[in-house]
C-alpha cells in the first residue's frame, strides 16, 4: 500500500511540473507564450489520464488510494503555486 501512495504522489507532481515550470518562468520575468501554456495543460491532462488508465487496469484494488493521492498532490502543488502568484501580484503593484 505505501508504494501505491508514493507512486501516486510522484506521478501527481510529475503531472504538475510543466505548468509549474511555466508559472515560475513568468514570475521571474520571462515571457511565456500562450501556446506554451496550452501545450503544458494538454501535456499534463494527457499524462495524468494515461497514468490513471494504466493504474486502473493494473491494480483495481488500490486504484482509489493511488488516484486520490495523485490528484491531491497535483492540486496541492497548484494551490501552493497560486498562493505564490497571489503574493507576487499583490506585492508587485
XYZ file of C-alpha atoms in Angstrom:
93
model
C 0.000 0.000 0.000
C 2.696 2.619 0.807
C 4.328 2.091 -2.594
C 0.982 2.870 -4.228
C 0.791 6.146 -2.321
C 4.383 7.095 -3.132
C 3.839 6.341 -6.823
C 0.651 8.405 -6.828
C 2.413 11.340 -5.174
C 5.354 11.242 -7.576
C 3.170 10.961 -10.662
C 0.895 13.751 -9.436
C 3.914 16.007 -9.019
C 5.254 14.957 -12.394
C 1.932 15.890 -13.999
C 2.084 19.353 -12.417
C 5.676 20.125 -13.451
C 5.109 21.505 -16.990
C 2.678 24.147 -15.784
C 4.685 24.913 -12.657
C 7.802 25.493 -14.744
C 5.942 27.976 -16.949
C 4.496 29.755 -13.910
C 7.972 30.105 -12.441
C 9.336 31.480 -15.709
C 6.556 34.069 -15.788
C 7.194 35.048 -12.183
C 10.896 35.726 -12.805
C 10.045 37.952 -15.742
C 10.458 35.755 -18.800
C 7.840 35.956 -21.494
C 5.715 32.841 -21.702
C 3.665 32.392 -24.883
C 0.033 31.357 -24.577
C 0.760 28.397 -26.856
C 3.289 27.097 -24.310
C 0.652 27.322 -21.573
C -1.866 25.435 -23.691
C 0.719 22.803 -24.571
C 1.633 22.353 -20.887
C -2.036 21.965 -19.981
C -2.658 19.391 -22.714
C 0.526 17.519 -21.764
C -0.448 17.396 -18.083
C -4.023 16.319 -18.777
C -2.953 13.646 -21.253
C -0.233 12.269 -18.983
C -2.467 12.150 -15.908
C -5.298 10.497 -17.852
C -2.926 7.898 -19.279
C -1.495 7.164 -15.832
C -4.982 6.805 -14.345
C -5.976 4.443 -17.148
C -2.872 2.339 -16.634
C -3.354 2.262 -12.849
C -6.980 1.223 -13.185
C -6.022 -1.661 -15.441
C -3.020 -2.703 -13.356
C -4.356 -2.553 -9.813
C -8.073 -2.041 -9.417
C -7.974 -2.852 -5.684
C -5.641 0.043 -4.875
C -6.820 2.389 -7.601
C -8.814 4.692 -5.304
C -5.861 5.301 -2.992
C -3.490 5.866 -5.914
C -5.844 8.257 -7.708
C -6.669 10.179 -4.530
C -3.036 10.782 -3.683
C -2.152 11.679 -7.268
C -4.925 14.253 -7.558
C -4.239 15.641 -4.072
C -0.552 16.213 -4.819
C -1.345 17.696 -8.249
C -3.889 20.147 -6.844
C -1.749 20.845 -3.790
C 1.190 21.832 -5.979
C -1.082 24.165 -7.932
C -2.516 25.556 -4.692
C 0.969 26.464 -3.496
C 1.769 27.997 -6.883
C -1.463 30.009 -6.876
C -0.612 31.341 -3.412
C 2.869 32.338 -4.605
C 1.390 34.086 -7.642
C -1.144 35.914 -5.492
C 1.606 37.099 -3.117
C 3.805 38.161 -6.027
C 0.992 40.082 -7.699
C -0.200 41.773 -4.519
C 3.294 42.968 -3.606
C 4.277 43.865 -7.144
C 1.680 46.633 -7.529
